[in-house]
Every structure is written in structure tokens, then in C-alpha cells.
Short mmCIF file of C-alpha atoms in Angstrom, two decimals:
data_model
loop_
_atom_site.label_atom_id
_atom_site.label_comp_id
_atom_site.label_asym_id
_atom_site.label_seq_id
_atom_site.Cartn_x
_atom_site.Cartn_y
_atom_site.Cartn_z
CA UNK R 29 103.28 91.89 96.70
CA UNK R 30 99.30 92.35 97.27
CA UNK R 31 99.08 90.65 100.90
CA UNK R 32 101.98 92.37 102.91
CA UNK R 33 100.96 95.87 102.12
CA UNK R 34 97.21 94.67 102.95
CA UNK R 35 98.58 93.51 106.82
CA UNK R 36 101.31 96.55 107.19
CA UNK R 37 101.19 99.67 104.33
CA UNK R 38 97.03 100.20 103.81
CA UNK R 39 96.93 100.45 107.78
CA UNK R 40 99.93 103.16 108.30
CA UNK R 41 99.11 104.94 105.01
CA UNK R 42 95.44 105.70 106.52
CA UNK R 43 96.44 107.12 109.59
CA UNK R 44 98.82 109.21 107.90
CA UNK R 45 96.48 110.46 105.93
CA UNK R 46 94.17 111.03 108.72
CA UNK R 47 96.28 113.06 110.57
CA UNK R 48 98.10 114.90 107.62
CA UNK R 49 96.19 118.19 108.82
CA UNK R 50 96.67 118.04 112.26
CA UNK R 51 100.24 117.55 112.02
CA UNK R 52 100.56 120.53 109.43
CA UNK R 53 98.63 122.85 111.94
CA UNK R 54 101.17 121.42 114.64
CA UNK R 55 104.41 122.65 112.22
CA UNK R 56 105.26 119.05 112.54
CA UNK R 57 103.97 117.48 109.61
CA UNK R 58 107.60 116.83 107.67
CA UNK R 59 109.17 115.13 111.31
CA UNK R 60 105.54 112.63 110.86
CA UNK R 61 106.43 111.83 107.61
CA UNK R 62 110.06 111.28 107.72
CA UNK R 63 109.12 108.75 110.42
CA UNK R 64 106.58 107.31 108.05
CA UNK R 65 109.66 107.07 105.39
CA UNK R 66 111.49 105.08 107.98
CA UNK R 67 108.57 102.54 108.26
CA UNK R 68 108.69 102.28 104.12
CA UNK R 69 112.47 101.77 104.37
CA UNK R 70 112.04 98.82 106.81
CA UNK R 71 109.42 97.37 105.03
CA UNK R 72 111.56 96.16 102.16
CA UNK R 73 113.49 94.04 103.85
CA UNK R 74 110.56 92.37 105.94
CA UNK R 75 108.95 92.25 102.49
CA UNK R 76 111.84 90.71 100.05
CA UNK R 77 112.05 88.44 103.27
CA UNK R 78 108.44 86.99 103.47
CA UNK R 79 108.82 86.58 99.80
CA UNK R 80 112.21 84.91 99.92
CA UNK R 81 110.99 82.25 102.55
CA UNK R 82 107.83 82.27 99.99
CA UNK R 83 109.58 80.64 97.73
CA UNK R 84 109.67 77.46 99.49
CA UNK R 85 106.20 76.55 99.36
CA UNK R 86 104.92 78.07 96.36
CA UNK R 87 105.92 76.92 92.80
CA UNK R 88 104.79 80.04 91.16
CA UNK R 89 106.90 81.99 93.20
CA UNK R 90 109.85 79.96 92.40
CA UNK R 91 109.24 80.27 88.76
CA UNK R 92 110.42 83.87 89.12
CA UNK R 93 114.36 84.99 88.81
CA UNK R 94 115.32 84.80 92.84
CA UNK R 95 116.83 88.36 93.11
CA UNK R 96 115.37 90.41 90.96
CA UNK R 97 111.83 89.00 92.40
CA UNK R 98 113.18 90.29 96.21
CA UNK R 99 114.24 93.26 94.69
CA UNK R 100 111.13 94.22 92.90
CA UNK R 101 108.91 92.45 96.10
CA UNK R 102 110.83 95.18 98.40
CA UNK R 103 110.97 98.29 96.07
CA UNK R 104 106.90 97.74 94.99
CA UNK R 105 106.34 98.00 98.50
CA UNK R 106 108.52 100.71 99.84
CA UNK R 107 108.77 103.35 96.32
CA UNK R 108 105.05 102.73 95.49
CA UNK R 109 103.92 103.14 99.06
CA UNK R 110 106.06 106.30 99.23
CA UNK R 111 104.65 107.72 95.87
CA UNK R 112 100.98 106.71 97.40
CA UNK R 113 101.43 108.71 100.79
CA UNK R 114 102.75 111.72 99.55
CA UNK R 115 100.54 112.65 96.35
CA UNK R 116 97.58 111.68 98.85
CA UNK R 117 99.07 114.18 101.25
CA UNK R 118 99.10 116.71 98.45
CA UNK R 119 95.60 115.88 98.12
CA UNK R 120 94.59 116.44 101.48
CA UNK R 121 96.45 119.91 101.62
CA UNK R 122 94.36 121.04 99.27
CA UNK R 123 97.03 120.81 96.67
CA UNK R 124 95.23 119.40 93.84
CA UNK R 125 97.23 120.14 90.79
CA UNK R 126 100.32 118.65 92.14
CA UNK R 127 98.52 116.11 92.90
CA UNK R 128 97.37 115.33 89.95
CA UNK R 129 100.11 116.01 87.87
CA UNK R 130 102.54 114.21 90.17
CA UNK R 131 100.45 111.34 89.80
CA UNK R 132 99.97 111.15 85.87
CA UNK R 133 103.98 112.02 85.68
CA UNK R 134 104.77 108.65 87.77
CA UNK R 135 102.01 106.47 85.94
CA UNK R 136 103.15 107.90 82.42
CA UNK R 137 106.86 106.96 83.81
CA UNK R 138 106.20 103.60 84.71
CA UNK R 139 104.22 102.54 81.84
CA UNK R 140 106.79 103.88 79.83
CA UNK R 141 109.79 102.76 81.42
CA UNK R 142 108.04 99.16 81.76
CA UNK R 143 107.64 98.70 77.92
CA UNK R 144 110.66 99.87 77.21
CA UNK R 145 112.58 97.45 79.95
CA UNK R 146 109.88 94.74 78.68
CA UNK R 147 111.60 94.93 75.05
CA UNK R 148 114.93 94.55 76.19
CA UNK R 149 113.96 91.45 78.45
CA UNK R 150 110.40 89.97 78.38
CA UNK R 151 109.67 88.94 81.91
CA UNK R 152 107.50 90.25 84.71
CA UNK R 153 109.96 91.26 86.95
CA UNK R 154 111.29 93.31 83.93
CA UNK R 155 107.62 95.30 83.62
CA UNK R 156 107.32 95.53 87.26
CA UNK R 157 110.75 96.82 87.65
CA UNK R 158 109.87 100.06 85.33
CA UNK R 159 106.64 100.28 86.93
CA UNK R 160 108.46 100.83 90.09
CA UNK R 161 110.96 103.17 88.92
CA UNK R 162 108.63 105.56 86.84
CA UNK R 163 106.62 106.09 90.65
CA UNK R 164 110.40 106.37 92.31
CA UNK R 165 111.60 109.19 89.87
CA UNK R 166 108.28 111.57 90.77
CA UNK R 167 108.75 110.97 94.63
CA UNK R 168 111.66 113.57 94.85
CA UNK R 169 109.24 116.10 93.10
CA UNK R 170 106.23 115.31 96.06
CA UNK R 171 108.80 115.78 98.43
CA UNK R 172 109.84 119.17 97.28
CA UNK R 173 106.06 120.86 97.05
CA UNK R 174 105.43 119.39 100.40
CA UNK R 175 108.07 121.23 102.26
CA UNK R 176 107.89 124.42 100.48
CA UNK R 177 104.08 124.41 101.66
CA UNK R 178 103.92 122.86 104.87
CA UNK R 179 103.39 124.71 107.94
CA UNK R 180 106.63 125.38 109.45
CA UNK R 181 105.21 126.93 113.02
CA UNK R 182 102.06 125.53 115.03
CA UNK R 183 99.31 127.67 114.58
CA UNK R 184 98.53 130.04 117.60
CA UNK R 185 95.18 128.90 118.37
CA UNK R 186 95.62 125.52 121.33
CA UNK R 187 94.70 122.32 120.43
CA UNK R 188 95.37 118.98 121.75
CA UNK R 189 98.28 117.24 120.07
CA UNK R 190 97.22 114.93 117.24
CA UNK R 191 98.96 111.56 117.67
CA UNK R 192 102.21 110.74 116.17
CA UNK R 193 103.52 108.27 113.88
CA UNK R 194 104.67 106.10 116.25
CA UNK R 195 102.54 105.89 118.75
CA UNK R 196 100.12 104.31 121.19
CA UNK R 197 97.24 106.12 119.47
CA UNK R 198 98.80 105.15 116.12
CA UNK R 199 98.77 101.19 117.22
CA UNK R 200 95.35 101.27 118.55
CA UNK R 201 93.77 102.42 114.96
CA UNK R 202 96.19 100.65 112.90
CA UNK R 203 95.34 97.28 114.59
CA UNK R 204 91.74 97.15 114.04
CA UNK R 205 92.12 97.94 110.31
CA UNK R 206 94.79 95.17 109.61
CA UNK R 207 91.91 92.68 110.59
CA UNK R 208 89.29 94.88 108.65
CA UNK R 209 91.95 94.93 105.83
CA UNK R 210 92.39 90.95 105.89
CA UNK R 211 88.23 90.63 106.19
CA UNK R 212 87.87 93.04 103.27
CA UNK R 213 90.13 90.90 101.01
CA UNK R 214 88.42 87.89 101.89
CA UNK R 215 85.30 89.84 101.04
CA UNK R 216 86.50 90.74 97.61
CA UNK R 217 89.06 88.39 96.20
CA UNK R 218 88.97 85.12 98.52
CA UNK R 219 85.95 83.88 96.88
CA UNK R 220 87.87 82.67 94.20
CA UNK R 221 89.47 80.12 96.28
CA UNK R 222 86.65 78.32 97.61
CA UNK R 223 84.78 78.94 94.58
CA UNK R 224 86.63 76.94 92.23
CA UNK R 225 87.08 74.32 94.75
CA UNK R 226 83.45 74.06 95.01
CA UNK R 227 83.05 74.11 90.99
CA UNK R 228 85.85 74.57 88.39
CA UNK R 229 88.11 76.89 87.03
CA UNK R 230 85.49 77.44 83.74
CA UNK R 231 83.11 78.33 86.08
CA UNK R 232 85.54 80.92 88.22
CA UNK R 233 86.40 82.87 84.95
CA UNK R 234 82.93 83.21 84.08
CA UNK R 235 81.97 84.98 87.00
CA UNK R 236 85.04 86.23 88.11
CA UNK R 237 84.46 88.81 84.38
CA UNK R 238 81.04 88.82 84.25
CA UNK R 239 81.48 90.55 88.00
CA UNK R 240 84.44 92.61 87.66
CA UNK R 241 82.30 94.37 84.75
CA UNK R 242 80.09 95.31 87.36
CA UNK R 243 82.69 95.74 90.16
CA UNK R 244 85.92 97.96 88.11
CA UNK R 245 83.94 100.53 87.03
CA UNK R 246 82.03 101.64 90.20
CA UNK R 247 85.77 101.11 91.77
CA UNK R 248 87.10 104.23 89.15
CA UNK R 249 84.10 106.07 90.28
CA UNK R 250 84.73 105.33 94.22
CA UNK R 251 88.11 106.59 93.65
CA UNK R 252 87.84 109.94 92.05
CA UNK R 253 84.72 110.45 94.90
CA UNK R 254 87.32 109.25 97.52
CA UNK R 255 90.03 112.12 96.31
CA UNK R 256 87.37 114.57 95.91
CA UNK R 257 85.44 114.17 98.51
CA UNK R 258 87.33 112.61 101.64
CA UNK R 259 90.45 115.21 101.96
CA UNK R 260 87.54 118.05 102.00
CA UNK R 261 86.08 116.17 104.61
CA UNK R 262 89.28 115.50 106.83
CA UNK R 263 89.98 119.05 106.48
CA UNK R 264 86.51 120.15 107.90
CA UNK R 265 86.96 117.96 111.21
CA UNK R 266 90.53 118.32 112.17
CA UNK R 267 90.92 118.90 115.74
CA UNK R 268 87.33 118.92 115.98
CA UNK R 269 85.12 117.31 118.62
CA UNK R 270 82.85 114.09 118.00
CA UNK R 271 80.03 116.16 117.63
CA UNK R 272 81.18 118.79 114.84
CA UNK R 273 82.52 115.43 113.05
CA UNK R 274 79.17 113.66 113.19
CA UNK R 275 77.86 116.72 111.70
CA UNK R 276 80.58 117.32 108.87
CA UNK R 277 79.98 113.56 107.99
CA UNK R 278 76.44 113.67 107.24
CA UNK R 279 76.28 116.05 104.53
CA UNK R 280 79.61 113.49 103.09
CA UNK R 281 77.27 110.50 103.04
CA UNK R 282 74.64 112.22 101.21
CA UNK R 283 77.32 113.33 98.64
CA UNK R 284 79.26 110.48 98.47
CA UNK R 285 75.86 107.74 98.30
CA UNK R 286 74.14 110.31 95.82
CA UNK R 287 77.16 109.85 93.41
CA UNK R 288 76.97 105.73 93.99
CA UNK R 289 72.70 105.66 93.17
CA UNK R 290 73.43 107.18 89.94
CA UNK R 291 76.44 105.98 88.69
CA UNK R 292 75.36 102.41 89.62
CA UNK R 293 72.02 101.57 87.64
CA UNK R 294 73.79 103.35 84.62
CA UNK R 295 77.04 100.87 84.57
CA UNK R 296 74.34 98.11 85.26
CA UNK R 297 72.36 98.69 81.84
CA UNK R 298 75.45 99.64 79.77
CA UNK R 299 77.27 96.31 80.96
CA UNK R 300 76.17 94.33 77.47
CA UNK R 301 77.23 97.27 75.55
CA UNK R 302 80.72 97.21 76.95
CA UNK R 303 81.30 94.11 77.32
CA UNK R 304 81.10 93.32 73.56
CA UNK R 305 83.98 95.94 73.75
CA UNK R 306 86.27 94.51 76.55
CA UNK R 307 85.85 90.77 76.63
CA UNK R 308 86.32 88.01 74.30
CA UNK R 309 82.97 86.72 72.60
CA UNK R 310 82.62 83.62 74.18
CA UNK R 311 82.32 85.68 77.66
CA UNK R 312 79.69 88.12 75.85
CA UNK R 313 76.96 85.64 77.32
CA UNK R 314 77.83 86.48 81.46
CA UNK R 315 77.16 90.09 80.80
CA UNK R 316 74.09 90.29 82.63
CA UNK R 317 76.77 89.07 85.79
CA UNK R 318 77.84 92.44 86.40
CA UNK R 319 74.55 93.44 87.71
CA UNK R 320 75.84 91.17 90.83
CA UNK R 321 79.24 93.29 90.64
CA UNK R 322 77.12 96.50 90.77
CA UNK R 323 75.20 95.34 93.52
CA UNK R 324 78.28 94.56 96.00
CA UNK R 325 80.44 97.55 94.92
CA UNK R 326 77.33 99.17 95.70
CA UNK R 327 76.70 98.19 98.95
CA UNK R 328 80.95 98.39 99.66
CA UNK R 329 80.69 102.26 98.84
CA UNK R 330 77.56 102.34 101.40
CA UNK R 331 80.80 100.52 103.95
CA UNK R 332 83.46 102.88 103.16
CA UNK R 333 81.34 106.05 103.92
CA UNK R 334 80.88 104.15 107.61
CA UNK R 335 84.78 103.08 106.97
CA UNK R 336 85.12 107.28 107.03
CA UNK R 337 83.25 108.07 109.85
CA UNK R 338 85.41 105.21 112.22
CA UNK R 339 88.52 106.85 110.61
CA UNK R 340 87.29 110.36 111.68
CA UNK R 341 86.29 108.97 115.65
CA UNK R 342 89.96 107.39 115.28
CA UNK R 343 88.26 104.22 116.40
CA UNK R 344 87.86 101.40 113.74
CA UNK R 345 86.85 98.74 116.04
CA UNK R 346 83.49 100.11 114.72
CA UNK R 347 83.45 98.43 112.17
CA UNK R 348 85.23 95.54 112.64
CA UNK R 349 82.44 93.00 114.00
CA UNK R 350 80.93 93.80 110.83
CA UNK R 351 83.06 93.09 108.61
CA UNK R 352 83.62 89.65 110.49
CA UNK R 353 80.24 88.58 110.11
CA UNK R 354 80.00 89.40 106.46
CA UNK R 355 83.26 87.10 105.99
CA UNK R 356 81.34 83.94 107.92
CA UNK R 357 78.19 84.84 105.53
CA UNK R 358 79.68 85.35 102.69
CA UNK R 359 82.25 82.17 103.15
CA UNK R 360 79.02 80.23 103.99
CA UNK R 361 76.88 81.15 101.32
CA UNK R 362 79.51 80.30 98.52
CA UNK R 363 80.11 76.72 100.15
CA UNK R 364 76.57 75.97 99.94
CA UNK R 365 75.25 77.52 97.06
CA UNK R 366 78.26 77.47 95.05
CA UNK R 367 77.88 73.66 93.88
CA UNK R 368 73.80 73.93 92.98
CA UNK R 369 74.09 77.35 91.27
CA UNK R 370 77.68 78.06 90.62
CA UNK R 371 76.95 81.75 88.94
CA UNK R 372 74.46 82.95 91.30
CA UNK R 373 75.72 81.26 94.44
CA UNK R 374 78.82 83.78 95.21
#
């Protein structure tokens, strides 16, 4: 459910949201999105598919129920991505409290629903399954505020038609980011792979906990600065010139870096402290681990602000050689130092 919306969904949901204001100044912001809804509603076929030919070379995926896992596969995809899309849209519009309260409506849903579901039958595709349809029952609700305040006419000033869902200008960003996407996961989760190839599985839950501490946190943080400060900023530049975005990105970095410097030593020195609060006490000793977390969420926050400046050139081939050559170092480094110093080495 993770890897198919990293190659297709993360991709079409940026550009969507990058051109979510230049559509609404165009009037033609609910035609964009009802051609994004018929991307969702393709993907869940192509999705229960990939996992349904899945099943015959992975053993954990055939220790699920076979229907209810396409099902859920298909629905995760397509309701979540839906939910995703629109509340960000919301966001972008300047829309805030619906987006907010849309959002806490479909988590408190879910989690509801899933327990609930969970006591009548005890399985993950049971939890899932109520996770899914706590997001679905808010989307009709996004829907609504979105066409009462969308633009319904262009504006009268002339601008140069943003680029549509589907279309050639659409391909040529989404392309670039479904190899930064695949790059980026390497980046962050394919460690484990090699990692416990190159040690053992004791040694990949030490670290893998001892650097989410450090890692989770900042990642709560990134995300409230990324729906604060990013729709502001897409709203400043739209149908703006290279020039006037360059300009309206500067004063972003500074914001969104300032937040990072001091949020990041602070989770750093309070890691022991919370640790004894969400880990077991035989993990209490890798505490000091999360400094390593803080230092690579760190430095990723330092990449999405240049992620944000590719995404407002519409050109992220900028930052694709870059996120290829951290892949081959960081690939490198954990095959040879992973062995001789299996904590520091990743």
C-alpha cells in the first residue's frame, strides 16, 4: 500500500497542489479536480492488481484474506488519496478551518470506526478497512466547501494558462519526482534492508528506534511548517515570473530553516527523557541514537525547502541528480561501515 502511491499518487497529488491557485483564478479549478478524481478511480484497480499478482511472491502478502486485502489495497489508495488532495486544497485556498476540522473529523472516524470493526473481527484488514472508511465519509463534506468557494469565472486580469491535469506539462514534473520519490524512500526506509543483511535483525531494531526518536518528531514539526507555511507561499507566486518566485522563496527558507534550528537541538536533548516514556527499557540505552535521527531529518527539511523552490520553477529535474548521489552514498556507506560499527555506520 506504501510503494504504489510513492511511484503514482505523491507525484499527481503535488502538482495538484501546485496548481490549485492557478486553476481557481482560471474558474477551472473543479473540471482539474474531477480529472484528478478520475486518476484516483483508476488507481484502484491498477493497485488491488499489483497487489493481487503480489501475492505470488511474497508470503506475507499471502497471509492476508485475498479479497478483502484487494479491496482495502485499492480503497487505501483511491479514498485516502482523495481525502489527502482535497483538505490540502482547502489548505491552499486559504481555508484553514475546514481544513482542519475536515481533517480531525476523518482521523477521529477512522480510528473510531477501526476499533470498533477490530472488535467484531481482529485482523488488519479489519482496522485498515475503518481507517479507510472514517477518511471516505468526510470526502463528501471537502467536496461541498470546495465548490461553494471556488472561483466560478477567470479573473479579468490575462495570464497564461496554468497546465492541466492531464497534460504534457503535468508529465514532465510528475516524472522527475517519481524517481525523486523512489530515491527519497531509499533514503529513508531502504536502509533497513541492507542493514540487517550486513548485521542482524537485533541490531536493525536498535537503531531503527533509537533513530526514529530523533526522526518522528522533527517529521510532526515539518508537517505543521509544511501546512503553514507552503500554501502561503504557493499563493504568493501563482502566475508569477521566475524572478518574483525566487524572491517569495527566500524569505520561506529563512522561515521554514529558522523553525528546523530550534526545534532540532531541543528534541535532541529531550530524547532520554522521552524515551523512558515511549520505548520499552531494554531500548532506554540507544537513546543517545536519535541525535543521528535529528541530524538527517535535519538536513531533509534543509532538501524539502530546495524540494519547494523546483516545485515553484515547475522543474524538479533540479533536484533529481541530487538525490541520486545521496542514494549511491548513502547505500555505500551502510555496506561498508555497517559490519565494523553497526549503530554508527547507517
Amino acid at each position: 500500500i506504501g510503494f504504489i502511491p510513492t511511484l503514482l499518487l505523491a507525484p499527481m497529488g503535488s502538482f495538484v497542489m501546485r496548481q490549485t491557485v492557478e486553476w481557481n483564478d482560471e474558474g477551472r479549478l473543479w473540471r482539474e479536480l474531477s480529472k484528478y478524481g478520475l486518476f484516483l478511480a483508476l488507481l484502484f484497480p491498477v493497485t488491488a492488481a499489483c497487489f493481487a499478482v503480489g501475492r505470488y511472491f511474497s508470503a506475507d502478502i499471502r497471509a492476508f484474506d485475498y479479497l478483502p486485502l484487494l479491496f482495502v489495497s485499492g480503497a487505501t489508495v483511491t479514498f485516502f488519496g482523495a481525502h489527502q488532495a482535497l483538505t490540502s486544497v482547502m489548505n491552499i485556498l486559504g481555508r484553514r478551518i475546514g481544513y482542519v476540522t475536515i481533517s480531525n473529523m476523518g482521523l477521529a472516524l477512522g480510528i473510531g470506526l477501526a476499533v470498533f470493526l477490530v472488535g467484531l473481527r481482529p485482523t488488519a484488514e479489519t482496522w485498515q478497512s475503518g481507517v479507510v472508511i472514517g477518511y471516505t465519509l468526510v470526502v463528501p463534506a471537502s467536496l461541498f466547501l470546495i465548490y461553494r468557494v471556488r472561483n466560478r469565472l477567470p479573473h479579468p486580469h490575462s495570464v497564461v494558462p496554468a497546465a492541466g491535469f492531464f497534460s504534457r506539462g503535468a508529465l514532465s514534473y510528475c516524472l522527475p519526482m517519481v524517481l525523486v520519490s523512489i530515491c527519497f524512500w531509499i533514503q529513508t526506509l531502504g536502509y533497513r534492508t541492507l542493514l540487517v543483511a550486513k548485521s542482524d535483525a537485533v541490531t536493525l531494531g536498535a537503531f531503527t528506534i533509537g533513530f526514529t526518536l530523533g526522526t518522528q518528531p522533527i517529521v510532526l514539526i515539518t508537517k505543521i511548517a509544511n501546512d503553514y507555511f507552503v500554501p502561503a507561499f504557493y499563493r504568493r507566486i501563482a502566475h508569477a515570473n521566475e524572478e518574483v518566485k525566487v524572491g517569495a522563496w527566500r524569505p520561506f527558507v529563512a522561515q521554514y530553516l529558522g523553525l528546523g534550528l530550534i526545534v532540532a537541538p531541543v528534541i535532541g536533548a529531550s530524547a532520554h527523557f522521552y524515551c523512558r516514556i515511549l520505548v520499552a527499557p531494554v531500548y532506554w540505552q540507544y537513546a543517545w541514537l536519535a541525535w543521528t535521527g535529528v541530524a538527517f531529518q535535519g538536513f531533509s527539511m534543509a532538501y524539502s525547502a530546495y524540494v519547494v523552490l523546483g516545485q515553484a520553477m515547475m522543474n524538479n529535474r533540479i533536484v533529481l541528480w541530487a538525490n541520486i548521489v545521496s542514494c549511491v552514498v548513502i547505500l555505500a556507506g551502510i555496506y561498508l561501515l555497517a559490519a565494523k560499527l553497526p549503530l554508527i555506520g547507517p
